[in-house]
Coordinates of C-alpha atoms in Angstrom, one line a residue:
Chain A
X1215 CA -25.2 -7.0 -17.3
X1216 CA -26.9 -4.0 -16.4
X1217 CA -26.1 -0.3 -16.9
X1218 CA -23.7 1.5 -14.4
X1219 CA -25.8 4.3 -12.6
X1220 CA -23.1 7.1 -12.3
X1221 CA -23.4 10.3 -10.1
X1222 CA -25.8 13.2 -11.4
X1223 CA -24.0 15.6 -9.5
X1224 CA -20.5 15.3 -8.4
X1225 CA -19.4 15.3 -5.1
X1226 CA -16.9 17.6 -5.7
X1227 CA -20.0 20.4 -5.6
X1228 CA -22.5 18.6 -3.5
X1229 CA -20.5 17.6 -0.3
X1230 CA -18.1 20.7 -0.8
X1231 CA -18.2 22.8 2.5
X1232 CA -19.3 26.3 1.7
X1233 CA -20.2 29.5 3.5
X1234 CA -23.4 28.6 5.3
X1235 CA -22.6 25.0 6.0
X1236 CA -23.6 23.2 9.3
X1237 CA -22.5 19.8 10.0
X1238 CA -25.6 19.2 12.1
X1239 CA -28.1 19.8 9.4
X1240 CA -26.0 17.1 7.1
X1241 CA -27.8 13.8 7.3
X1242 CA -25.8 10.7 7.5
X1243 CA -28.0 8.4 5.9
X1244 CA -28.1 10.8 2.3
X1245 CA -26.6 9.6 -0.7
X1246 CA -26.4 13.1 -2.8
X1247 CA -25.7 13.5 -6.0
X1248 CA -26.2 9.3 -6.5
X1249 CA -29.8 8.0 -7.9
X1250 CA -28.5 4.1 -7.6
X1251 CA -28.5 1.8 -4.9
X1252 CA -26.2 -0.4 -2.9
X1253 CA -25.7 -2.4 -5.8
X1254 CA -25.3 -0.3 -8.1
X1255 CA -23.0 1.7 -6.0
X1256 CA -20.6 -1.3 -5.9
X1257 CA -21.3 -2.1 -9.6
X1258 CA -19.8 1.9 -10.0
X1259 CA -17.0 1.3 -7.7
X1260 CA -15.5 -1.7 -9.6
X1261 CA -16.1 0.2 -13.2
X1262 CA -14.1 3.3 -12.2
X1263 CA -11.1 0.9 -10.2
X1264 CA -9.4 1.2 -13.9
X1265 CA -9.7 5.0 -14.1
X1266 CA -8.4 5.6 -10.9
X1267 CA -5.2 2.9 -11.7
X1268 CA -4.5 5.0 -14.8
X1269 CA -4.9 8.3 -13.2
X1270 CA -2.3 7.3 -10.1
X1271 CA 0.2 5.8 -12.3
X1272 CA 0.6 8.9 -14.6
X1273 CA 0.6 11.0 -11.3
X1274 CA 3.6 8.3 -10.5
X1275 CA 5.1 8.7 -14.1
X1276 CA 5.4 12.4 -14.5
X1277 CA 7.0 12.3 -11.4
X1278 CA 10.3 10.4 -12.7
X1279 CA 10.3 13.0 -15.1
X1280 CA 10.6 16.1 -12.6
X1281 CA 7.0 16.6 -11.6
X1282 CA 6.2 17.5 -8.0
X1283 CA 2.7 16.9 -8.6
X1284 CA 1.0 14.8 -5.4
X1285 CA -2.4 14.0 -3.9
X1286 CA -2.8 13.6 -0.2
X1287 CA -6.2 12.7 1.2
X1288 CA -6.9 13.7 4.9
X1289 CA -9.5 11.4 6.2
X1290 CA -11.0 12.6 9.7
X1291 CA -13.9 10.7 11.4
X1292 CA -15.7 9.6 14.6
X1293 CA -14.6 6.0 15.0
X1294 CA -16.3 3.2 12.9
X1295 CA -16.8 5.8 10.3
X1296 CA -14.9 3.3 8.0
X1297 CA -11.8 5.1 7.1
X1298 CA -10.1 1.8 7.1
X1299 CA -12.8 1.0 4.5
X1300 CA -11.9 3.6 2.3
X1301 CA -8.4 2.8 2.4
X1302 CA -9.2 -0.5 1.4
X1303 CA -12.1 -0.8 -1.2
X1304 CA -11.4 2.8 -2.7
X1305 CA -7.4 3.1 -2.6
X1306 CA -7.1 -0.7 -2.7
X1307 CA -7.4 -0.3 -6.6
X1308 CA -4.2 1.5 -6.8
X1309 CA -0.7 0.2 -7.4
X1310 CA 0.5 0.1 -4.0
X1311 CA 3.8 1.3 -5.1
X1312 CA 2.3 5.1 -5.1
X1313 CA 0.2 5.1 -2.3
X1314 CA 1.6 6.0 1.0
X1315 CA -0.4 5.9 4.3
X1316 CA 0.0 6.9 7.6
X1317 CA -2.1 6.5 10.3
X1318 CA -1.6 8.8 13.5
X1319 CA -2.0 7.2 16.9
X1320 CA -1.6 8.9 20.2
X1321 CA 1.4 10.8 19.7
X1322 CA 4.5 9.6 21.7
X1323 CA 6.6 10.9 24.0
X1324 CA 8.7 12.6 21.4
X1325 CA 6.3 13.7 19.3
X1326 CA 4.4 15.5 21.9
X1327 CA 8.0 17.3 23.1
X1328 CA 8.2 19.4 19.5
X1329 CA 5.6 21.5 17.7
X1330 CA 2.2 19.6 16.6
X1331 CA 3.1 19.7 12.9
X1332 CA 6.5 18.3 13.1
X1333 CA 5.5 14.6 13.0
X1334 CA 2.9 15.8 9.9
X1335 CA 5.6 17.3 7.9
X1336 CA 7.7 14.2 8.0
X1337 CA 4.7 12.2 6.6
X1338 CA 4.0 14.6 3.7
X1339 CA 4.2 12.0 0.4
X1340 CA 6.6 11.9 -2.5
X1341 CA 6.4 13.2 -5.7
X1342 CA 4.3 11.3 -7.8
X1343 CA 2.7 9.3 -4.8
X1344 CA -0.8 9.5 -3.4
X1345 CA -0.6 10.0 0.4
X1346 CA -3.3 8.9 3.2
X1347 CA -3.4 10.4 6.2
X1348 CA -5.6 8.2 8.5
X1349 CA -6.5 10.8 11.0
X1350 CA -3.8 14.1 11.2
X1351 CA -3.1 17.0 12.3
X1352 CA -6.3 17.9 12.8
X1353 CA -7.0 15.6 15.8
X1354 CA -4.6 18.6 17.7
X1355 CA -7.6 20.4 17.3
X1356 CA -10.6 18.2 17.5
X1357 CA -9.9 16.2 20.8
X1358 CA -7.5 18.4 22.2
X1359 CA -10.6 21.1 22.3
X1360 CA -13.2 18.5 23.4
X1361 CA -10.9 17.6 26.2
X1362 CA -9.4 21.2 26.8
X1363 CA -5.9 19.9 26.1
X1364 CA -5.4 23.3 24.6
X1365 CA -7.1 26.3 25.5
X1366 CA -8.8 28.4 22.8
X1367 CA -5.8 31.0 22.5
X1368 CA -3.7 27.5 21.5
X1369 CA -6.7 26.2 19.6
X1370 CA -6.5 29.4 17.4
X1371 CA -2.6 29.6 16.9
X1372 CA -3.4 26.0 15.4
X1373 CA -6.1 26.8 13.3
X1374 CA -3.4 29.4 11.7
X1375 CA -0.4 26.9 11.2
X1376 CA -2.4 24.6 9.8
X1377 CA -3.8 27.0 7.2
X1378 CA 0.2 28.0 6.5
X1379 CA 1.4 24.6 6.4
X1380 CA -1.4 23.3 3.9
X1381 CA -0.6 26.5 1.8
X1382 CA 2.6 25.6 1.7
X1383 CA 2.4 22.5 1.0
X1384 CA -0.3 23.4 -2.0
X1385 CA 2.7 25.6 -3.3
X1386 CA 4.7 22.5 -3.4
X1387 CA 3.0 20.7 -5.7
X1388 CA 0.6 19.0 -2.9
X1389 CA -3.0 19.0 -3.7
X1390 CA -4.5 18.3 -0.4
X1391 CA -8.4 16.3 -0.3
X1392 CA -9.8 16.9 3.0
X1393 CA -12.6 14.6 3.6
X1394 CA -14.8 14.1 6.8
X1395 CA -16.9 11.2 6.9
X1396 CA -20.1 11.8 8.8
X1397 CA -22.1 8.8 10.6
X1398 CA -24.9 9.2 13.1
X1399 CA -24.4 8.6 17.0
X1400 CA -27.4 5.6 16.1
X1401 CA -24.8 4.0 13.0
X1402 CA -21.9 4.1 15.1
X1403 CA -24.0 2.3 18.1
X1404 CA -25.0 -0.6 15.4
X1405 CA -21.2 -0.9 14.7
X1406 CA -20.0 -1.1 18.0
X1407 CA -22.3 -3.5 18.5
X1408 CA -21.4 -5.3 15.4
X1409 CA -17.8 -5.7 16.3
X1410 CA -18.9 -7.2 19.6
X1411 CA -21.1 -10.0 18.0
X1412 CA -18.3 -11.2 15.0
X1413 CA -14.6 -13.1 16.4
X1414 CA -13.9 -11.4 13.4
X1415 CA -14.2 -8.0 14.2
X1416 CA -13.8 -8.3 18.2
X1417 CA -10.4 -7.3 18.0
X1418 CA -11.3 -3.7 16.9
X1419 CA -13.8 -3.2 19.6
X1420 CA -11.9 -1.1 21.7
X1421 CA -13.9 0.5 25.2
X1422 CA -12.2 3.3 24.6
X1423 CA -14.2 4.3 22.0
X1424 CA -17.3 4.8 24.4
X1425 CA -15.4 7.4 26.4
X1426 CA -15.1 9.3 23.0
X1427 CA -18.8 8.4 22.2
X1428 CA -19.8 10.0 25.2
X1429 CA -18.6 13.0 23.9
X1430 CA -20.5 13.2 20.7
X1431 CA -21.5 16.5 20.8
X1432 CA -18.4 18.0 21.7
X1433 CA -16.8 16.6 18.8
X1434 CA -19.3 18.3 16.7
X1435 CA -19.1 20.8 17.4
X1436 CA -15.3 20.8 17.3
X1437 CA -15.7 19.7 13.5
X1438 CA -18.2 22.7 12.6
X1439 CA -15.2 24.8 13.9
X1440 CA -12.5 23.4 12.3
X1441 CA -14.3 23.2 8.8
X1442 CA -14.6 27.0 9.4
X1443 CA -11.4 28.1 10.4
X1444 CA -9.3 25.9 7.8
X1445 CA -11.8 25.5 4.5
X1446 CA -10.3 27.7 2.5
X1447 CA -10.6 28.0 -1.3
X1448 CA -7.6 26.0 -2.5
X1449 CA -8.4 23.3 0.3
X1450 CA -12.5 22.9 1.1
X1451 CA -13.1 19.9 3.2
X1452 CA -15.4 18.3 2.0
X1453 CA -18.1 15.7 4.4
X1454 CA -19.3 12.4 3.5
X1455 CA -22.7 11.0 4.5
X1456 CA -21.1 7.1 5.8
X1457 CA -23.9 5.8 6.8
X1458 CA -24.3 4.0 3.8
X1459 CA -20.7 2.2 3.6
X1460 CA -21.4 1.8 -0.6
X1461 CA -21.8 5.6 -0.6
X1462 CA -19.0 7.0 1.3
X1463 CA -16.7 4.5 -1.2
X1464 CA -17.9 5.6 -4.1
X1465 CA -18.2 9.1 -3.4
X1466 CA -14.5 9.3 -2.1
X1467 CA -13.6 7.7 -5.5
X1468 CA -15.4 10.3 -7.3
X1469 CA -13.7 13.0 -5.1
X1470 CA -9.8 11.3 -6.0
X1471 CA -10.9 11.3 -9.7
X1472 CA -11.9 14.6 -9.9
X1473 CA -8.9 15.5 -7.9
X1474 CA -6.5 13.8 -10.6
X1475 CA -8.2 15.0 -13.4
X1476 CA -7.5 18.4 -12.3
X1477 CA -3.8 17.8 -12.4
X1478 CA -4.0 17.3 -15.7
X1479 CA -1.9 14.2 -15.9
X1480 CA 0.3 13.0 -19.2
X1481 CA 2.1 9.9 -20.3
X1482 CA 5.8 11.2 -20.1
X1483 CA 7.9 11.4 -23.4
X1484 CA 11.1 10.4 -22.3
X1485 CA 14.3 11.9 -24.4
X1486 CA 15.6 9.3 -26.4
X1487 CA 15.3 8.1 -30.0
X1488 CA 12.7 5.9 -29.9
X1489 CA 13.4 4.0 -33.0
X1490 CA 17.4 4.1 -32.0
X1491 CA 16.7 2.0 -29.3
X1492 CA 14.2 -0.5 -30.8
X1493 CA 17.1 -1.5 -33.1
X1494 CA 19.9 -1.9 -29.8
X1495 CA 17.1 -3.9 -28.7
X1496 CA 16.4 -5.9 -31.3
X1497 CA 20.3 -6.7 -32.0
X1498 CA 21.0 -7.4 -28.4
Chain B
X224 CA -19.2 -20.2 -14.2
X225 CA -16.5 -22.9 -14.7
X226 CA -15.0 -25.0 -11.7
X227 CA -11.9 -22.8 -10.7
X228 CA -8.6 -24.5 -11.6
X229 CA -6.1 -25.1 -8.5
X230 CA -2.9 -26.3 -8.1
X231 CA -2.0 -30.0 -8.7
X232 CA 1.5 -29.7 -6.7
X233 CA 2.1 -26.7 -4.1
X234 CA 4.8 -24.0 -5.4
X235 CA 6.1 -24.2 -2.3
X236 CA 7.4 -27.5 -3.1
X237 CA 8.1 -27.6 -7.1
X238 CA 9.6 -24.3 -6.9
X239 CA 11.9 -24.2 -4.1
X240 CA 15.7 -24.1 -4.7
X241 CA 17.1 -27.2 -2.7
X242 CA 20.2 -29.2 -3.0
X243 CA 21.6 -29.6 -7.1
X244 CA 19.2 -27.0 -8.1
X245 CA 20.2 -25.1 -11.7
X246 CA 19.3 -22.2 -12.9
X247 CA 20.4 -22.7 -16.3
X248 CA 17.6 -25.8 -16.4
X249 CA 14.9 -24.2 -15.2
X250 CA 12.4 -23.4 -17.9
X251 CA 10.9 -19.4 -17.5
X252 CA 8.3 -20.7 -19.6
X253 CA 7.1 -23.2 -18.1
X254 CA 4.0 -23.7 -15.4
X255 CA 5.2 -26.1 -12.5
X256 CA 2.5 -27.7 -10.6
X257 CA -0.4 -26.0 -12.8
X258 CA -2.9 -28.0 -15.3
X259 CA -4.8 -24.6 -16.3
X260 CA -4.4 -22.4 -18.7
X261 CA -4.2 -18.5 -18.8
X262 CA -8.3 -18.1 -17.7
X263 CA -8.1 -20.5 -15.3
X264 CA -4.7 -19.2 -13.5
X265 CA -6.7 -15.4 -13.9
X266 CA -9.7 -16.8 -12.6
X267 CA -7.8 -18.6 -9.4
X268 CA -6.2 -15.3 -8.7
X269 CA -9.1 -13.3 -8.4
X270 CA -11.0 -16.5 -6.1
X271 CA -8.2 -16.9 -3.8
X272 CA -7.8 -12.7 -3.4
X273 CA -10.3 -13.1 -0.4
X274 CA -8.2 -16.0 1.6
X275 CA -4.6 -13.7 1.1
X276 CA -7.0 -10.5 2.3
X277 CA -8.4 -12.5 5.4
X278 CA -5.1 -14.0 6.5
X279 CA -3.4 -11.0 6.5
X280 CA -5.9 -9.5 8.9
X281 CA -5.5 -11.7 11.3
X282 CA -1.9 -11.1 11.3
X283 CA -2.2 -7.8 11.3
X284 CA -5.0 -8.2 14.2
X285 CA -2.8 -10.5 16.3
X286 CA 0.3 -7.8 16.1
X287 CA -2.0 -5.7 17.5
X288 CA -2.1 -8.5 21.1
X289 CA 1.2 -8.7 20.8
X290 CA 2.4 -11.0 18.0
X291 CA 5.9 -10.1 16.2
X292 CA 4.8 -12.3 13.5
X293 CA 5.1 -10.4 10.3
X294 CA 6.1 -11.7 6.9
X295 CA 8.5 -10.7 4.2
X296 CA 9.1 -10.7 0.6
X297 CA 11.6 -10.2 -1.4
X298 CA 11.3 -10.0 -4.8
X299 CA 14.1 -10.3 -7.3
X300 CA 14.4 -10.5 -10.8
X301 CA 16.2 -8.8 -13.8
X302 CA 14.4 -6.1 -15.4
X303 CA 11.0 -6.3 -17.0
X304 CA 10.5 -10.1 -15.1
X305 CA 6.8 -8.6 -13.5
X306 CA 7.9 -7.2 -9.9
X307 CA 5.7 -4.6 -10.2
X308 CA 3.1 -6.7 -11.7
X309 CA 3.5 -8.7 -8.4
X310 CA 3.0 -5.9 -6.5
X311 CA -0.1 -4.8 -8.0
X312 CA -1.7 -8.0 -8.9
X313 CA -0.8 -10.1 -5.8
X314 CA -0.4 -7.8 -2.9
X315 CA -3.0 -5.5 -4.2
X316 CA -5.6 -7.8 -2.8
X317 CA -4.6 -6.7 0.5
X318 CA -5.2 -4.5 2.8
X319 CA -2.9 -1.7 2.2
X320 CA -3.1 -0.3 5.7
X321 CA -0.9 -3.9 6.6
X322 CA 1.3 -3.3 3.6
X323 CA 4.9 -2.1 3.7
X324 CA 6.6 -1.5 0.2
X325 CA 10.2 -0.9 -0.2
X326 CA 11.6 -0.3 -3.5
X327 CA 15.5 -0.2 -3.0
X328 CA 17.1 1.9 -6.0
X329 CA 21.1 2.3 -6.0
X330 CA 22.3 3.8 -3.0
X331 CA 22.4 6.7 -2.1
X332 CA 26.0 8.2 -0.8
X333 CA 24.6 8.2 3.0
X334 CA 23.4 4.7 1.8
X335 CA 27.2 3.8 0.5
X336 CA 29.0 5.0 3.7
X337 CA 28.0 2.3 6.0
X338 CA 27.5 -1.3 5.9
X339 CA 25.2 -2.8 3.2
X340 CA 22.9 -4.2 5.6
X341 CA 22.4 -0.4 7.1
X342 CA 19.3 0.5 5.1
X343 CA 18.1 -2.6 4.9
X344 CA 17.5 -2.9 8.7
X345 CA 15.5 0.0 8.7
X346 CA 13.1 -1.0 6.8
X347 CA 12.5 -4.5 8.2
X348 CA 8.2 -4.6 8.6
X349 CA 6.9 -4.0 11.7
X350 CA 5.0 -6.6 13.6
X351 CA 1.8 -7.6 11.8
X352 CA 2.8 -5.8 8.6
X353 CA 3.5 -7.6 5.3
X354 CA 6.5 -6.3 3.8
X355 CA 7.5 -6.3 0.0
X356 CA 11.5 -5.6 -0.6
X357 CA 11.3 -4.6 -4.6
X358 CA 15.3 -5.7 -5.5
X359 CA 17.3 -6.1 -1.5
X360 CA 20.5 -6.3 -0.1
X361 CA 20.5 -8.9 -2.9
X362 CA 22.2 -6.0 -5.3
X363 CA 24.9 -6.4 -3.1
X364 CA 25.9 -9.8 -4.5
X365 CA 24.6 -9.7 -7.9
X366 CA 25.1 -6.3 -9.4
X367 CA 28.1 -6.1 -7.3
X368 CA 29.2 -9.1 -8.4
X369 CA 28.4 -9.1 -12.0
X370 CA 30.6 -5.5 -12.6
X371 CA 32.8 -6.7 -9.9
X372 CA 32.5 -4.0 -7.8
X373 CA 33.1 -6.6 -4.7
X374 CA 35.9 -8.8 -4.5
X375 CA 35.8 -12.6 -3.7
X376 CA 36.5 -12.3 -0.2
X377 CA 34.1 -9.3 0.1
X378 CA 31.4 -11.5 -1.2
X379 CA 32.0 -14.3 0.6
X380 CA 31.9 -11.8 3.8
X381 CA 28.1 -10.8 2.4
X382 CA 27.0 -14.0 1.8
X383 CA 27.8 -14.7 5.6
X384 CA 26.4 -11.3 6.8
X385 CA 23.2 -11.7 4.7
X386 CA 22.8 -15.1 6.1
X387 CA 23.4 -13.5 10.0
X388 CA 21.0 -11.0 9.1
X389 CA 18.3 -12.8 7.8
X390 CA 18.4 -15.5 10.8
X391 CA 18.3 -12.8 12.9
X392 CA 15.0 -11.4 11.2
X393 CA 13.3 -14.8 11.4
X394 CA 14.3 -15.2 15.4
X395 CA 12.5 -12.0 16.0
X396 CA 9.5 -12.8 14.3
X397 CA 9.6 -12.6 10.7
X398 CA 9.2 -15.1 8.3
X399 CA 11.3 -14.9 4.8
X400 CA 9.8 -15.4 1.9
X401 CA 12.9 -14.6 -1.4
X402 CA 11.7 -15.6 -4.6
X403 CA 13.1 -14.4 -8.2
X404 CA 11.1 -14.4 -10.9
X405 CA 12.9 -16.1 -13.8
X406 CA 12.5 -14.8 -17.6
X407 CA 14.3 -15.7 -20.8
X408 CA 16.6 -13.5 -22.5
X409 CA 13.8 -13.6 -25.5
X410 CA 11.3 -13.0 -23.4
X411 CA 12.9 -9.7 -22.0
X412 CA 13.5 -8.9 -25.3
X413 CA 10.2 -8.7 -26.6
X414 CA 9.1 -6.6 -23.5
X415 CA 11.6 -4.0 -23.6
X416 CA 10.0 -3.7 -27.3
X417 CA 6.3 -3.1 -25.5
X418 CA 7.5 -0.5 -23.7
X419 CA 8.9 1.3 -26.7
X420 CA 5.9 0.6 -28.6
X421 CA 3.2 1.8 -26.3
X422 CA 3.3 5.6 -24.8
X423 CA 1.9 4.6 -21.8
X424 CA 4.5 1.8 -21.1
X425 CA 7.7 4.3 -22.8
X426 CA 8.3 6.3 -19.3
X427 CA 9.5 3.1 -17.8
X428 CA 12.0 2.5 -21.0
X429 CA 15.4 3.2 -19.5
X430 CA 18.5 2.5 -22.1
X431 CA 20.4 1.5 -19.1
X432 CA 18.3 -1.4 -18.9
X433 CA 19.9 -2.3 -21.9
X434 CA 23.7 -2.0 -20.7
X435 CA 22.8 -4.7 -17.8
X436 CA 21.2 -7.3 -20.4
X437 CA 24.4 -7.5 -22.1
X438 CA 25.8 -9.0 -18.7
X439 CA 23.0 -11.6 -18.7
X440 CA 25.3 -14.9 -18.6
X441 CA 26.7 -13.4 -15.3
X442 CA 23.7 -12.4 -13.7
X443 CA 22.5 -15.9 -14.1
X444 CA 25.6 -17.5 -12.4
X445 CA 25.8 -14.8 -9.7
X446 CA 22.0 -15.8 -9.3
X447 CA 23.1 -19.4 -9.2
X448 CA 25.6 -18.5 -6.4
X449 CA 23.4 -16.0 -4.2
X450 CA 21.1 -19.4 -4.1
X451 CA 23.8 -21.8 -3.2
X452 CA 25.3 -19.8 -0.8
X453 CA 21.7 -18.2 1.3
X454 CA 19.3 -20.4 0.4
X455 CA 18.9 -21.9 4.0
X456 CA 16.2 -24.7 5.2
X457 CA 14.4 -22.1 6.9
X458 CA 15.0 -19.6 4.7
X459 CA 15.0 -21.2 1.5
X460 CA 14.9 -19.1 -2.5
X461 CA 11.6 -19.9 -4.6
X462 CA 12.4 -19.3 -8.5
X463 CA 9.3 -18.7 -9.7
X464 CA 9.0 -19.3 -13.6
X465 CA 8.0 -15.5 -15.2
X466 CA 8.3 -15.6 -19.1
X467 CA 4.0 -16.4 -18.2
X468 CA 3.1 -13.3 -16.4
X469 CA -0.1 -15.2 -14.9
X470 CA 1.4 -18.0 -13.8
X471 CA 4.1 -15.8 -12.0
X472 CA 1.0 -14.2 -9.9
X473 CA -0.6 -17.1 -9.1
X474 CA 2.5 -19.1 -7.8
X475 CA 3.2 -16.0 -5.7
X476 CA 0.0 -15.8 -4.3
X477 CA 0.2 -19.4 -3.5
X478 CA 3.7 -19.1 -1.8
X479 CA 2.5 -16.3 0.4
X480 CA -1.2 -18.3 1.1
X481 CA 1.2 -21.1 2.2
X482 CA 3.6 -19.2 4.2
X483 CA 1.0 -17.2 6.2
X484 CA -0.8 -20.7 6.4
X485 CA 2.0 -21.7 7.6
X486 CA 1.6 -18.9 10.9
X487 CA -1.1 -20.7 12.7
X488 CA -3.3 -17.1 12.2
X489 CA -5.9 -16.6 14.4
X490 CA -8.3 -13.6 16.1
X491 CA -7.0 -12.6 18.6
X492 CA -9.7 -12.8 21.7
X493 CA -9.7 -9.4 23.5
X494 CA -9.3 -9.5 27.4
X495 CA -13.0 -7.7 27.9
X496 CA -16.7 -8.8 29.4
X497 CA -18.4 -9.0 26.3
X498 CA -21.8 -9.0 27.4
X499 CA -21.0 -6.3 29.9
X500 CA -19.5 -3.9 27.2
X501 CA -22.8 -4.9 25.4
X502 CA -24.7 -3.3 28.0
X503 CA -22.8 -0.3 27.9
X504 CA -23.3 0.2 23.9
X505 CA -26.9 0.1 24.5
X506 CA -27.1 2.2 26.9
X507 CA -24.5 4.6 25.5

């Protein structure tokens, strides 16, 4: 068995959006921080699955004993990205009893007829639980402003309630991970392409994901300006060269870890008489 | 790498409560159906992972042409028997995005004001999703039952209502799967003692755990009944033998490979020109 190659740099510094940072000089196909390859990349993966068990189920235990402590990971991407990757190989390690994941479609009727964070709030995860938000809020400003569905007076009054509403959400014990996971226009053609050619992945191919393609750009650009307007310093985004499928995995794993270990998580010490109750136990 | 191990006679055969069926004579230790050993059944877990992950996509992926099929478990068992275990072990292998977990705790008073069945409708899986009921409207005639917080005539009226219901479920497009996990009084014993012993295990103590294994004679005849009065032919009960944690897992894995087997799964074929949408990829 070989040695696991582990990160040199965490991706909690390296693919942290700072003051300076543009979205088109990011290339796709990097794998910062990380010296291995795809195989070792998986081989990481696997060996830190453990950690990240542990890690959620304290997060899950304080909780029963009055914690509000919660993680909720925002993942934003052009389609084929591999979000629904993530959610498998990378949260798939966790007991599924704490993890909690929406994904937002197309909002409905009712949805659109009240205020753009009202269906958000309701999604907002337990105590204790680690929430995934499969796209968000932040579509109400990424293709409404490619498509002009708001104008930029709206675009702005969003920008601001989504700042408030993570802040208050931070105050409530919500430590939010914003991650965007950045493919090239060329990757995402290979994938498309890919679903196409395999009965097994023909049933995601969906045309409407050309119209969106054709609007590559746009959506760039719309990305560059929401990473500016709501990166703050209690919730950076942070973006994820996916290119490499292996690399977005294991840095996203890196980024949850980091993001529990933070929260400084403890095995709760319940209130009772620990030797009491070994003898009821023993005599019933 | 040794030949995996596989089952010799189906659970969904050795294990399913039909006619004359006791509870009392069913061994918890025991491995119906399974020549292996503790290796082997970890080993046939972990190879049959990818067939549970698979099949549940196409369900998933045919709920998404228009399939109601969806498929779920419930899972009951007195305290300590491995639900959670289940939960991580089995349905962990799947893809979480096609996972619904429900984990019904007492009720709450909302809960208690209407009709047992009122919370339990609501959280019915939506088409495509794999749901997992942790305890069910179950409580309702075994607790209940046990402390006699129901009357003979209101039971009777539940088993009847449970029966409606669950019919009802299955004509719409879900398939049932109710298994209890069956451990020995010893063996509950010696596990509410590992939780006391081990600080990462002590948060999930609760003393009141202890108050409902004094009433273990009558959970195991209002167990007896709930099977004799909904164990239908097309929704039958599985007791699934526990006091052997791996054997628990892989005789659940096998009933729910079976039962989606069982769906006639396939990809769905996507009403598009292929070779035309091709084209427009590769020109995109």
């Amino acid at each position: 068995m070989s040695d696991i190659v582990r990160f040199k740099e965490h991706p909690s510094d390296t693919l942290k959006v700072g003051k300076g940072f543009s979205l088109k000089d990011t290339d796709p196909d990097s794998t910062p921080g990380y010296p291995g390859d795809k195989d070792d990349g998986e081989a990481l993966l696997a060996d830190l699955d453990d950690n990240l068990t542990l890690l959620q189920e304290q997060l899950f235990a304080e909780s029963r004993f009055g914690s509000t402590k919660r993680l909720l990971l925002i993942l934003q991407a052009m389609d084929t990205a591999g979000k629904g990757g993530i959610v498998t190989h990378v949260m798939g390690a966790m007991n599924p009893q704490g993890v909690q994941l929406k994904s937002f479609k197309a909002p409905t009727a009712e949805e659109k007829s009240y205020d753009f964070l009202w269906r958000i709030e309701k999604e907002v995860p337990a105590a204790g639980v680690v929430g995934v938000f499969d796209r968000s809020h932040y579509e109400d400003v990424l293709i409404h402003r490619v498509h002009r569905w708001a104008d930029s007076k709206e675009l702005e009054r969003r920008y601001i309630a989504i700042n408030e509403f993570e802040a208050r959400q931070t105050a409530s014990g919500t430590k939010i991970l914003k991650v965007m996971l950045h493919i090239s226009q060329d990757e995402q053609k290979e994938r498309l392409l890919a679903r196409l050619d395999d009965p097994a992945k023909l049933w995601k191919y969906s045309s409407n994901d050309l119209k969106e393609r054709a609007f590559w750009n746009d959506y760039m650009d719309a990305y560059q300006k929401a990473f500016e307007k709501t990166g703050t310093e209690t919730v950076p985004w942070y973006v994820v060269p996916a290119n490499k499928k292996w690399y977005a995995r294991i840095a996203v794993q890196q980024l949850l870890l980091d993001t529990l270990d933070g929260l400084k998580l403890q095995w709760p010490v319940p209130d009772l008489d620990v030797a009491l109750e070994r003898e009821l136990v023993e005599r019933s």
